[in-house]
């Protein structure tokens, strides 16, 4: 069993993916070729955002958003400590200070009720993460940002395809950033990402920043990066987009199947009634995670931990944490989650038989964990 079966997906999509890639090989416009523009149009249309600007990765999307907003050294950006490293990393790389706010343990997303206490005169933006595929509580976050004149950057790397009150994740804030890393809900065959915005000025800034800050060829008005999406990756995404809605349905079916099988055994993931999830991960919490992981592996079921260390406890943020007085215990919900979460195999081509195997392996693992050791 695979944790995410990308080969099963390719077998399903082979004809259209191959044809799309072959078209790029035939026209030879590998950098910013016509597929890139076509993809941006399709993604903007899908999310309802006025602008979609593709880029080389989800990480670059976050950096481009921060650069476009002219986040400066010394500025503070509020985010959750329970996320993939890139969220905090790009805030720091832009020269700003990541300021962590604990999560709501029900959804694993930043707790809006705790944001205002973290705002200072140096705060410029809030960067909520829509973790595991479920949008953060964006209306509350946007209202706080409006009151304090802050920008909001949604890290929608895991939530492309999800809805929040009927609106699309990625198009819920000043700038939304997503990732097309192969294992994300919409993945390419390499690295890729995108920014979404309804602001013309920010869109222009991102378009220029991803291409060395050029407003026209060899005329540089900003310090940017080489952050363009490869045309071949855009071609792959155009083929995958054709089945993306079917895949989202299949992911939801996989999640529903797990939740039905695991009900009563563990707490199953909670999705707010006004949201849908893109189910980047199906993540539960267990006691004695190490032993459960080992037992599952022995039973042939791959699992993963997203993420084992809260960002304020990462070695590189030691100095930052010391300056803010953050220690173990400062973000209890984030730390508890990082010690207990376990993600189960999740992809659109999973069979009901595989879900049964996962569930049986988990039950056995939890049972042997609960027995007193001999
Ligand atoms: C994957 C991910 C990123 C980074 O995306 P890449 O495309 O791998 O650079 C950023 N934030 C979160 C929450 C992610 O899951």
Coordinates of C-alpha atoms and ligand atoms in Angstrom, one line a residue:
X1 CA 0.0 0.0 0.0
X2 CA 1.2 3.5 -0.8
X3 CA 0.7 6.5 1.4
X4 CA -0.2 8.6 -1.7
X5 CA -0.4 6.5 -4.9
X6 CA 0.8 8.8 -7.6
X7 CA 1.5 5.9 -10.0
X8 CA -2.2 4.9 -9.8
X9 CA -3.2 8.4 -10.7
X10 CA -0.7 8.5 -13.6
X11 CA -2.1 5.2 -15.0
X12 CA -5.6 6.8 -14.9
X13 CA -4.4 10.0 -16.6
X14 CA -1.6 8.7 -18.8
X15 CA -3.2 9.6 -22.2
X16 CA -3.9 13.3 -21.4
X17 CA -0.8 13.9 -19.4
X18 CA 1.4 12.4 -22.1
X19 CA -0.3 14.4 -24.8
X20 CA 0.0 17.7 -22.8
X21 CA 3.7 17.1 -22.1
X22 CA 4.3 16.1 -25.8
X23 CA 2.8 19.4 -26.9
X24 CA 5.3 21.3 -24.9
X25 CA 8.2 19.2 -26.3
X26 CA 6.9 20.0 -29.8
X27 CA 6.6 23.8 -29.3
X28 CA 9.7 24.0 -27.1
X29 CA 8.7 27.1 -25.1
X30 CA 9.9 25.6 -21.8
X31 CA 9.9 28.9 -19.8
X32 CA 6.5 30.8 -19.5
X33 CA 5.1 28.9 -22.5
X34 CA 1.4 29.1 -23.4
X35 CA 0.4 26.4 -21.0
X36 CA 1.5 28.6 -18.1
X37 CA -0.9 31.4 -19.1
X38 CA -3.7 28.8 -19.8
X39 CA -3.3 27.3 -16.4
X40 CA -3.4 30.7 -14.7
X41 CA -6.6 31.5 -16.5
X42 CA -8.1 28.2 -15.5
X43 CA -7.1 28.5 -11.9
X44 CA -8.3 32.1 -11.6
X45 CA -11.6 31.1 -13.1
X46 CA -11.9 28.1 -10.8
X47 CA -11.2 30.1 -7.6
X48 CA -13.0 33.3 -8.7
X49 CA -9.8 35.3 -8.0
X50 CA -9.1 38.1 -10.4
X51 CA -5.5 37.1 -10.8
X52 CA -3.6 33.8 -10.6
X53 CA 0.2 34.0 -10.9
X54 CA 1.9 30.6 -11.0
X55 CA 5.4 30.1 -9.6
X56 CA 8.1 27.5 -8.9
X57 CA 6.8 26.2 -5.6
X58 CA 4.5 26.8 -2.7
X59 CA 7.5 28.1 -0.8
X60 CA 8.2 30.7 -3.5
X61 CA 4.5 31.6 -3.5
X62 CA 4.7 32.5 0.2
X63 CA 8.0 34.5 -0.4
X64 CA 6.5 36.3 -3.4
X65 CA 3.4 37.3 -1.4
X66 CA 5.6 38.7 1.4
X67 CA 7.8 40.6 -1.1
X68 CA 4.9 41.9 -3.0
X69 CA 3.4 43.3 0.3
X70 CA 6.8 44.9 0.9
X71 CA 7.2 43.2 4.2
X72 CA 10.4 44.8 5.7
X73 CA 13.1 43.7 8.1
X74 CA 11.7 44.3 11.6
X75 CA 8.1 43.8 10.6
X76 CA 6.2 41.0 12.3
X77 CA 4.0 38.4 10.6
X78 CA 1.6 36.4 12.8
X79 CA 1.3 32.7 11.9
X80 CA 0.6 29.3 13.5
X81 CA 3.5 27.3 14.9
X82 CA 1.9 24.0 13.9
X83 CA 2.6 23.9 10.1
X84 CA 5.2 22.8 7.6
X85 CA 8.5 24.7 8.1
X86 CA 8.2 26.9 5.0
X87 CA 5.5 29.1 6.5
X88 CA 7.7 30.4 9.2
X89 CA 10.8 30.0 7.1
X90 CA 9.7 32.4 4.4
X91 CA 8.6 35.1 6.9
X92 CA 12.1 34.9 8.3
X93 CA 13.7 34.8 4.8
X94 CA 11.9 38.0 3.9
X95 CA 13.6 39.5 6.9
X96 CA 10.5 39.7 9.1
X97 CA 9.8 38.2 12.5
X98 CA 7.4 35.2 12.7
X99 CA 5.1 35.7 15.7
X100 CA 3.4 32.5 16.7
X101 CA -0.2 32.1 17.9
X102 CA -1.5 28.8 19.1
X103 CA -4.0 26.6 17.1
X104 CA -7.5 25.6 17.8
X105 CA -7.1 21.9 18.7
X106 CA -10.4 21.0 16.9
X107 CA -9.2 22.1 13.5
X108 CA -5.4 22.5 13.9
X109 CA -5.7 26.0 12.4
X110 CA -4.7 29.3 14.0
X111 CA -7.1 30.3 16.8
X112 CA -8.5 33.7 15.8
X113 CA -9.4 34.4 19.5
X114 CA -5.7 34.5 20.3
X115 CA -4.5 36.7 17.4
X116 CA -5.2 40.2 18.7
X117 CA -3.1 39.7 21.8
X118 CA -0.1 39.1 19.5
X119 CA -0.5 42.3 17.4
X120 CA 2.1 45.0 18.0
X121 CA 2.9 48.3 16.2
X122 CA 5.3 46.2 14.1
X123 CA 2.7 43.7 12.8
X124 CA 2.2 43.9 9.1
X125 CA 0.4 40.7 8.2
X126 CA -1.3 37.5 9.4
X127 CA -0.4 34.3 7.6
X128 CA -3.0 31.6 8.6
X129 CA -2.4 28.1 7.4
X130 CA -5.3 26.0 6.0
X131 CA -3.9 22.8 7.4
X132 CA -4.6 19.3 6.2
X133 CA -7.0 20.8 3.6
X134 CA -9.4 22.6 5.8
X135 CA -9.6 26.5 5.4
X136 CA -8.6 28.5 8.5
X137 CA -11.3 30.6 10.1
X138 CA -10.9 33.3 7.5
X139 CA -13.8 35.7 8.2
X140 CA -12.7 36.2 11.8
X141 CA -9.1 36.6 10.7
X142 CA -9.9 39.1 7.9
X143 CA -12.1 41.1 10.4
X144 CA -9.1 41.4 12.8
X145 CA -6.8 42.3 9.9
X146 CA -9.3 45.0 8.8
X147 CA -9.4 46.5 12.3
X148 CA -5.6 46.7 12.5
X149 CA -4.9 47.4 8.8
X150 CA -3.0 44.2 8.2
X151 CA -2.7 42.1 5.1
X152 CA -3.7 38.5 5.2
X153 CA -1.8 35.8 3.3
X154 CA -3.5 32.4 3.4
X155 CA -1.0 29.5 3.2
X156 CA -3.4 27.3 1.2
X157 CA -0.6 24.9 0.2
X158 CA -2.7 22.0 1.5
X159 CA -6.2 23.3 0.8
X160 CA -6.5 24.0 -2.9
X161 CA -10.0 22.7 -3.8
X162 CA -11.5 23.4 -0.4
X163 CA -14.5 25.7 0.2
X164 CA -15.1 28.2 3.1
X165 CA -18.7 29.5 3.2
X166 CA -18.9 28.6 -0.5
X167 CA -15.8 30.5 -1.4
X168 CA -12.6 28.9 -2.7
X169 CA -9.5 28.5 -0.5
X170 CA -6.7 30.6 -2.0
X171 CA -9.2 33.4 -2.8
X172 CA -10.1 34.2 0.8
X173 CA -7.6 37.0 1.7
X174 CA -5.3 39.7 0.4
X175 CA -3.1 37.0 -1.2
X176 CA -3.6 33.2 -1.2
X177 CA -0.7 30.9 -1.8
X178 CA -0.9 27.3 -2.9
X179 CA 1.5 24.4 -3.7
X180 CA 1.5 21.9 -6.5
X181 CA 4.1 19.6 -4.8
X182 CA 3.3 16.1 -6.1
X183 CA 1.6 14.9 -2.9
X184 CA -0.7 18.0 -2.5
X185 CA -4.3 17.7 -3.5
X186 CA -3.6 19.2 -6.9
X187 CA 0.0 18.1 -7.6
X188 CA 2.3 18.3 -10.6
X189 CA 5.3 16.1 -11.4
X190 CA 7.9 18.3 -9.7
X191 CA 7.7 21.6 -7.9
X192 CA 5.1 24.2 -8.5
X193 CA 2.9 26.8 -6.8
X194 CA 0.6 29.8 -7.3
X195 CA -0.5 33.1 -5.8
X196 CA -4.0 34.4 -6.0
X197 CA -5.2 38.0 -5.5
X198 CA -7.9 40.4 -6.4
X199 CA -5.5 43.4 -6.2
X200 CA -4.1 44.6 -9.6
X201 CA -1.0 46.2 -8.0
X202 CA -0.1 43.1 -6.0
X203 CA -0.6 40.9 -9.1
X204 CA 1.8 43.1 -11.1
X205 CA 4.3 43.0 -8.3
X206 CA 4.1 39.2 -8.1
X207 CA 4.4 38.8 -11.9
X208 CA 7.6 40.9 -11.9
X209 CA 9.1 39.5 -8.6
X210 CA 8.9 35.9 -9.9
X211 CA 10.9 36.9 -12.9
X212 CA 13.9 38.8 -11.4
X213 CA 11.9 42.0 -10.7
X214 CA 11.7 42.9 -14.4
X215 CA 8.9 45.1 -15.7
X216 CA 10.2 44.4 -19.2
X217 CA 13.1 42.4 -20.5
X218 CA 16.4 43.4 -18.8
X219 CA 14.8 46.3 -17.0
X220 CA 14.7 45.6 -13.3
X221 CA 12.6 47.7 -11.0
X222 CA 12.5 45.3 -8.0
X223 CA 14.8 42.7 -6.3
X224 CA 13.0 39.5 -7.2
X225 CA 13.7 35.8 -7.7
X226 CA 13.7 33.2 -10.4
X227 CA 10.4 31.8 -9.3
X228 CA 8.7 30.8 -12.6
X229 CA 6.7 27.6 -13.1
X230 CA 8.1 25.3 -15.7
X231 CA 5.8 25.0 -18.8
X232 CA 6.0 21.2 -18.5
X233 CA 4.6 21.4 -14.9
X234 CA 1.8 23.7 -16.2
X235 CA 1.0 21.1 -18.8
X236 CA 0.8 18.3 -16.2
X237 CA -1.5 20.4 -14.1
X238 CA -3.8 21.2 -17.0
X239 CA -4.3 17.5 -17.6
X240 CA -4.8 16.9 -13.9
X241 CA -7.3 19.7 -13.5
X242 CA -9.7 17.8 -15.8
X243 CA -10.2 15.2 -13.1
X244 CA -9.6 17.3 -10.1
X245 CA -13.3 17.6 -9.0
X246 CA -13.7 13.8 -9.3
X247 CA -10.5 13.4 -7.3
X248 CA -11.9 15.8 -4.6
X249 CA -15.0 13.7 -4.4
X250 CA -12.9 10.5 -4.1
X251 CA -10.8 12.0 -1.4
X252 CA -14.0 12.9 0.5
X253 CA -15.2 9.3 0.1
X254 CA -11.9 8.0 1.4
X255 CA -12.2 10.4 4.4
X256 CA -15.9 9.4 5.0
X257 CA -15.0 5.7 4.8
X258 CA -12.2 6.1 7.4
X259 CA -14.5 8.2 9.7
X260 CA -17.2 5.5 9.5
X261 CA -14.7 2.7 10.2
X262 CA -12.9 4.5 13.0
X263 CA -15.8 6.1 14.8
X264 CA -15.8 5.1 18.5
X265 CA -12.2 4.0 18.3
X266 CA -10.6 7.4 18.0
X267 CA -11.7 11.1 17.5
X268 CA -12.2 11.5 13.8
X269 CA -11.2 14.8 12.0
X270 CA -13.6 17.6 12.5
X271 CA -14.5 19.8 9.5
X272 CA -16.5 23.0 10.3
X273 CA -20.0 22.9 8.9
X274 CA -19.4 25.9 6.7
X275 CA -16.2 24.4 5.2
X276 CA -15.2 21.5 3.0
X277 CA -11.7 20.0 3.1
X278 CA -9.4 19.1 0.2
X279 CA -8.2 16.3 2.5
X280 CA -4.5 16.8 1.9
X281 CA -4.2 14.6 4.9
X282 CA -6.5 12.4 7.0
X283 CA -5.0 13.0 10.4
X284 CA -5.9 11.5 13.8
X285 CA -4.4 11.6 17.2
X286 CA -3.1 8.6 19.1
X287 CA -1.4 7.8 22.5
X288 CA 2.0 6.2 22.2
X289 CA 2.5 7.2 18.6
X290 CA 5.9 5.6 18.0
X291 CA 4.5 2.1 18.8
X292 CA 1.4 2.7 16.7
X293 CA 3.6 3.8 13.8
X294 CA 5.8 0.7 14.2
X295 CA 2.8 -1.7 14.4
X296 CA 1.2 -0.1 11.3
X297 CA 4.5 -0.4 9.4
X298 CA 4.8 -4.0 10.3
X299 CA 1.2 -4.6 9.1
X300 CA 2.2 -3.0 5.7
X301 CA 0.4 0.3 6.3
X302 CA 2.4 3.5 5.7
X303 CA 1.7 6.5 8.0
X304 CA 3.3 9.9 8.4
X305 CA 3.6 12.7 11.0
X306 CA 2.6 16.2 9.9
X307 CA 4.4 17.8 11.9
X308 CA 6.5 16.4 14.7
X309 CA 7.9 19.7 16.0
X310 CA 6.2 23.0 16.6
X311 CA 8.1 25.8 14.8
X312 CA 9.0 27.7 18.0
X313 CA 11.0 24.6 19.1
X314 CA 12.9 24.3 15.8
X315 CA 16.7 24.8 16.4
X316 CA 16.9 27.7 13.9
X317 CA 14.2 29.6 15.8
X318 CA 16.0 29.2 19.2
X319 CA 17.1 32.8 19.3
X320 CA 13.7 34.1 18.1
X321 CA 12.0 32.0 20.8
X322 CA 14.4 33.2 23.5
X323 CA 13.7 36.8 22.5
X324 CA 10.0 36.2 22.8
X325 CA 10.2 34.0 25.9
X326 CA 8.7 31.0 24.0
X327 CA 9.6 27.7 25.6
X328 CA 8.1 24.2 25.8
X329 CA 4.6 24.8 26.9
X330 CA 4.1 28.2 25.3
X331 CA 1.8 26.8 22.6
X332 CA 0.3 23.8 24.3
X333 CA -2.2 22.9 21.6
X334 CA 0.4 23.0 18.9
X335 CA 2.9 21.0 21.0
X336 CA 0.3 18.4 22.0
X337 CA -0.7 17.9 18.4
X338 CA 2.9 17.6 17.2
X339 CA 3.4 14.8 19.8
X340 CA 0.2 12.9 18.9
X341 CA -0.9 13.4 15.2
X342 CA -0.7 10.6 12.7
X343 CA -1.7 10.8 9.1
X344 CA -3.2 7.8 7.4
X345 CA -2.8 6.9 3.7
X346 CA -5.0 9.3 1.7
X347 CA -5.4 9.6 -2.1
X348 CA -8.2 9.5 -4.6
X349 CA -7.5 6.0 -6.0
X350 CA -7.6 4.2 -2.6
X351 CA -9.9 1.2 -2.7
X352 CA -12.4 0.4 0.1
X353 CA -10.4 -2.8 0.8
X354 CA -7.3 -0.7 1.5
X355 CA -9.3 1.6 3.9
X356 CA -10.5 -1.6 5.7
X357 CA -6.8 -2.8 6.0
X358 CA -5.8 0.6 7.4
X359 CA -8.6 0.6 9.9
X360 CA -7.9 -3.0 11.0
X361 CA -4.2 -2.3 11.4
X362 CA -4.9 0.8 13.5
X363 CA -7.4 -1.1 15.7
X364 CA -4.8 -3.8 16.3
X365 CA -2.1 -1.3 17.0
X366 CA -4.2 0.6 19.5
X367 CA -5.3 -2.6 21.2
X368 CA -1.7 -3.9 21.7
X369 CA -0.7 -0.4 22.8
X370 CA -3.4 -0.4 25.5
X371 CA -2.3 -3.9 26.9
X372 CA 0.1 -3.6 29.8
X373 CA 3.6 -4.6 28.6
X374 CA 4.8 -8.0 29.7
Ligands
LIG1 C1 3.8 22.0 1.1 C2 3.7 23.2 2.0 C3 4.4 24.4 1.7 C4 5.5 24.5 0.7 O1 5.1 24.1 -0.6 P1 6.2 23.6 -1.6 O2 5.5 23.6 -2.9 O3 6.7 22.3 -1.1 O4 7.3 24.6 -1.6 C5 4.1 25.5 2.5 N1 3.2 25.5 3.5 C6 2.5 24.3 3.8 C7 1.5 24.4 4.9 C8 2.7 23.2 3.0 O5 2.1 22.1 3.4

